[in-house]
């Protein structure tokens, strides 16, 4: 095997040195590009990975009668949530909360050990329960006020208004039909957390406020609606009927002034009533036209000249 000359060795060393220098220059240029040109983009990306939003519900729009009597409003109610990464002892925490929330320790522990940033534990808490939970001061357990739907007149116009669910979404009636407008846009509290999900002390904390829903004014008249429901209930009971419908309309405009269905339900506690009670049979059921069809017959007779407006 031929020996390399001193010149050839120097050439090879020079090539290796040059290759190493090129690699170092490329690496330095890349580092400079990342640190000087794209540093803001990577900072934002790293921050976004640490930010964990907690949703803040918007208040649903108020539903009024034609005289601006409130028929459906939003009120604040406490809700309890957990940040699983901050719960130090899920078993002990579950046992402490279980008797206050009427849940089993097993149910609560399952929620407290989920691989989620935030878990809702219970909503629509009464004042005493919320106060008791707050007094426990459990790590990883928090309370927040959330808007909940409330119907100040109970069963009044229940079939017209419909119901809203625990997540503030419309489920039936006008609450469902106009949900897109009533529900608003939710906001959020954005908190900076570490890789384990724990809140970083003095970290970034931002609040994006919710946008409340649009209000809705009906043609329903509160006074007429109340009288219609009262008289309908009386008539159904007196005749021994199973159910009944009462609709009052302004014949000049076609506006519905009252729409009552019996039996009814209380939308504040709709789950306590039979599902059948929530059917708005004034709208979903079919009925023969009866005397209302006389208008069509009379119009046809006038159009054909068979009769005149003065015909006796």
XYZ file of C-alpha atoms in Angstrom:
312
model
C 0.000 0.000 0.000
C 1.505 3.314 -1.097
C 2.366 5.849 1.562
C 0.695 9.240 1.490
C 2.972 12.146 0.930
C 3.066 15.095 3.282
C 1.347 17.217 0.632
C -1.564 14.780 0.267
C -2.006 14.586 4.032
C -2.144 18.383 4.264
C -4.712 18.471 1.440
C -6.943 15.960 3.208
C -6.671 17.822 6.481
C -7.563 21.032 4.664
C -10.647 19.407 3.098
C -11.827 18.082 6.471
C -11.164 21.447 8.113
C -13.031 23.237 5.334
C -16.017 20.860 5.677
C -16.091 21.396 9.441
C -15.935 25.165 8.966
C -18.782 25.083 6.435
C -20.924 23.054 8.858
C -20.151 25.466 11.697
C -20.995 28.468 9.523
C -24.296 26.852 8.466
C -25.146 26.089 12.104
C -24.256 29.628 13.191
C -26.368 31.108 10.408
C -29.276 28.860 11.362
C -28.955 29.766 15.049
C -28.797 33.433 14.139
C -31.902 33.102 11.967
C -33.849 31.325 14.715
C -32.764 33.733 17.466
C -32.885 37.003 15.566
C -35.508 36.518 12.865
C -37.918 33.882 14.172
C -37.479 34.342 17.907
C -40.876 36.047 18.340
C -42.693 33.253 16.459
C -41.117 30.548 18.633
C -41.812 32.530 21.795
C -45.491 32.767 20.868
C -45.612 29.074 19.987
C -44.010 28.055 23.290
C -46.356 30.351 25.188
C -49.430 28.987 23.392
C -48.440 25.462 24.433
C -48.408 26.574 28.071
C -51.665 28.521 27.939
C -54.749 26.629 29.148
C -58.135 28.357 28.680
C -60.960 28.126 31.228
C -64.290 28.904 29.470
C -66.494 31.750 30.681
C -70.110 31.471 29.528
C -71.983 34.422 28.098
C -75.370 35.399 29.494
C -78.285 34.384 27.300
C -80.419 37.214 26.020
C -83.546 38.150 27.974
C -86.906 37.062 26.523
C -89.663 39.661 27.001
C -93.389 39.750 26.327
C -94.769 42.513 24.089
C -94.855 44.939 27.054
C -91.268 44.132 28.106
C -92.297 41.867 30.970
C -89.363 39.501 31.563
C -90.248 35.888 30.776
C -86.746 34.337 30.730
C -83.564 35.744 32.271
C -80.047 34.629 33.166
C -78.906 34.510 36.787
C -75.519 33.623 38.241
C -74.987 30.284 39.973
C -71.776 28.797 41.354
C -70.121 25.858 39.622
C -67.234 23.781 40.987
C -64.379 22.620 38.767
C -61.098 20.760 39.194
C -57.615 21.139 37.746
C -56.514 17.472 37.983
C -52.805 18.309 37.846
C -53.142 20.436 40.992
C -55.205 17.934 43.024
C -52.692 16.567 45.547
C -54.755 13.640 46.870
C -57.662 12.644 44.565
C -59.003 10.042 47.002
C -59.125 12.365 50.016
C -60.492 15.212 47.883
C -63.264 12.987 46.516
C -64.232 11.848 50.012
C -64.405 15.459 51.223
C -66.590 16.631 48.325
C -68.880 13.601 47.976
C -71.323 14.383 50.828
C -71.633 18.013 49.702
C -72.407 17.197 46.065
C -74.547 14.064 46.550
C -72.057 12.048 44.499
C -70.115 8.915 45.316
C -66.380 9.175 46.061
C -65.725 6.854 43.110
C -67.552 9.186 40.699
C -65.608 12.174 41.946
C -62.241 10.426 41.929
C -62.792 9.443 38.294
C -63.286 13.119 37.413
C -60.313 14.242 39.509
C -57.904 11.872 37.751
C -58.828 12.655 34.155
C -56.062 13.696 31.776
C -57.646 17.088 31.139
C -56.611 20.630 31.974
C -59.982 21.466 33.570
C -62.942 19.255 34.552
C -66.393 20.462 35.600
C -67.499 18.685 38.782
C -70.970 20.137 39.430
C -73.004 23.150 38.355
C -75.936 25.193 39.637
C -74.799 24.909 43.247
C -76.868 26.497 45.983
C -75.266 29.157 48.157
C -74.707 26.903 51.200
C -72.999 24.174 49.159
C -70.734 26.673 47.420
C -69.799 28.235 50.760
C -68.983 24.813 52.261
C -66.758 23.854 49.315
C -64.978 27.193 49.431
C -64.314 26.708 53.152
C -62.569 23.370 52.484
C -59.920 25.200 50.417
C -58.933 22.023 48.569
C -55.904 22.186 46.232
C -56.947 21.963 42.587
C -60.629 22.686 43.331
C -62.135 26.011 42.290
C -65.488 27.778 42.137
C -66.698 30.113 39.432
C -69.982 31.877 38.756
C -71.794 30.726 35.610
C -75.001 32.131 34.130
C -78.019 29.825 34.332
C -81.450 30.221 32.784
C -84.283 31.219 35.087
C -87.982 31.620 34.291
C -89.426 34.066 36.863
C -93.062 33.109 36.190
C -92.595 29.345 36.404
C -94.994 27.526 34.082
C -96.210 30.653 32.295
C -95.736 30.276 28.513
C -93.526 27.240 29.135
C -94.320 25.634 25.775
C -93.643 28.869 23.922
C -90.364 29.634 25.686
C -89.036 26.072 25.766
C -86.030 25.185 27.896
C -82.279 25.788 28.096
C -79.889 23.066 29.260
C -77.286 23.118 32.003
C -74.635 24.146 29.467
C -76.671 27.255 28.639
C -77.813 25.960 25.245
C -81.374 26.105 23.948
C -83.049 22.703 23.810
C -86.705 23.339 22.965
C -89.161 26.067 21.985
C -87.985 29.582 21.221
C -84.893 28.943 23.349
C -83.868 26.394 20.720
C -85.156 28.189 17.611
C -83.347 31.456 18.424
C -80.402 29.850 20.227
C -77.915 31.272 17.717
C -78.858 34.798 18.814
C -79.722 34.217 22.473
C -76.608 32.315 23.539
C -73.986 35.008 22.807
C -70.254 34.329 22.468
C -68.398 32.648 25.360
C -65.253 34.213 26.788
C -62.305 32.576 28.522
C -59.682 33.004 31.200
C -56.289 31.995 29.816
C -53.792 30.799 32.426
C -50.143 29.840 31.885
C -49.391 26.318 33.149
C -46.349 24.050 33.208
C -46.007 20.674 31.471
C -47.798 18.945 34.365
C -50.752 21.322 34.110
C -49.947 23.324 37.254
C -50.474 27.085 37.163
C -47.191 28.978 36.885
C -46.834 31.595 39.666
C -46.656 35.120 38.196
C -47.265 33.593 34.769
C -49.317 35.110 31.984
C -53.019 35.447 32.761
C -55.475 36.920 30.267
C -59.225 37.452 30.333
C -61.278 37.474 27.138
C -64.732 38.767 28.146
C -67.853 37.009 26.855
C -70.365 38.736 24.585
C -73.885 38.431 25.981
C -76.734 37.207 23.800
C -79.318 39.335 21.991
C -82.636 40.054 23.725
C -85.893 38.782 22.202
C -89.304 40.523 22.355
C -92.372 38.344 21.700
C -95.897 39.196 20.591
C -97.179 37.289 23.635
C -99.034 39.407 26.181
C -98.241 38.353 29.753
C -101.733 39.210 31.063
C -103.585 37.440 28.245
C -101.247 34.443 28.524
C -101.917 34.153 32.248
C -105.699 34.297 31.727
C -105.520 31.793 28.861
C -103.600 29.240 30.931
C -105.911 29.669 33.921
C -109.099 29.229 31.891
C -107.677 26.363 29.846
C -106.730 24.427 32.994
C -110.210 25.014 34.423
C -111.943 23.884 31.210
C -109.845 20.720 30.878
C -110.564 19.715 34.465
C -114.287 20.490 34.235
C -114.735 18.460 31.036
C -112.523 15.592 32.161
C -110.310 15.997 29.093
C -106.752 14.707 28.860
C -105.308 17.861 27.381
C -106.204 21.180 25.806
C -104.931 24.061 23.681
C -105.735 27.772 23.783
C -104.461 30.225 21.142
C -105.333 33.928 21.056
C -104.448 35.862 17.890
C -104.870 39.451 16.778
C -106.914 38.985 13.565
C -105.690 42.288 12.130
C -101.970 41.476 12.338
C -101.783 37.718 12.880
C -99.749 38.263 16.050
C -100.048 35.492 18.637
C -101.109 37.083 21.923
C -101.278 33.851 23.927
C -100.535 30.176 23.359
C -101.390 27.829 26.202
C -101.141 24.040 26.440
C -102.416 21.851 29.276
C -100.888 19.929 31.016
C -97.857 22.164 31.333
C -94.491 22.054 33.131
C -92.049 24.332 34.940
C -88.981 25.007 32.737
C -86.953 25.761 35.874
C -87.281 22.085 36.842
C -88.387 20.377 33.620
C -86.756 17.033 34.424
C -89.339 16.498 37.194
C -92.189 16.379 34.665
C -93.139 13.690 32.125
C -91.504 14.267 28.743
C -94.951 14.256 27.125
C -95.834 17.431 29.040
C -93.189 19.345 27.090
C -94.761 18.688 23.674
C -96.227 21.873 22.281
C -99.318 20.214 20.812
C -100.552 23.605 19.618
C -97.757 23.480 17.023
C -96.690 19.876 16.451
C -100.097 18.141 16.307
C -102.459 18.219 13.317
C -106.022 19.531 13.563
C -108.933 19.713 11.142
C -109.470 23.316 9.977
C -113.111 23.458 11.147
C -114.810 26.838 10.919
C -111.552 28.595 10.017
C -111.885 27.075 6.534
C -115.091 29.069 5.981
C -112.840 32.017 5.133
C -111.433 30.082 2.160
C -114.922 29.053 1.004
C -116.251 32.600 1.283
C -113.239 33.995 -0.582
C -113.780 31.534 -3.436
C -117.482 32.440 -3.642
C -116.655 36.141 -3.821
C -113.997 35.533 -6.462
C -116.439 33.572 -8.660
C -119.191 36.144 -8.233
C -121.545 33.675 -6.609
C -122.053 36.100 -3.745
C -121.288 39.733 -3.048
C -120.234 41.488 0.142
C -123.864 42.597 0.559
C -125.420 39.180 -0.010
C -127.828 38.430 2.851
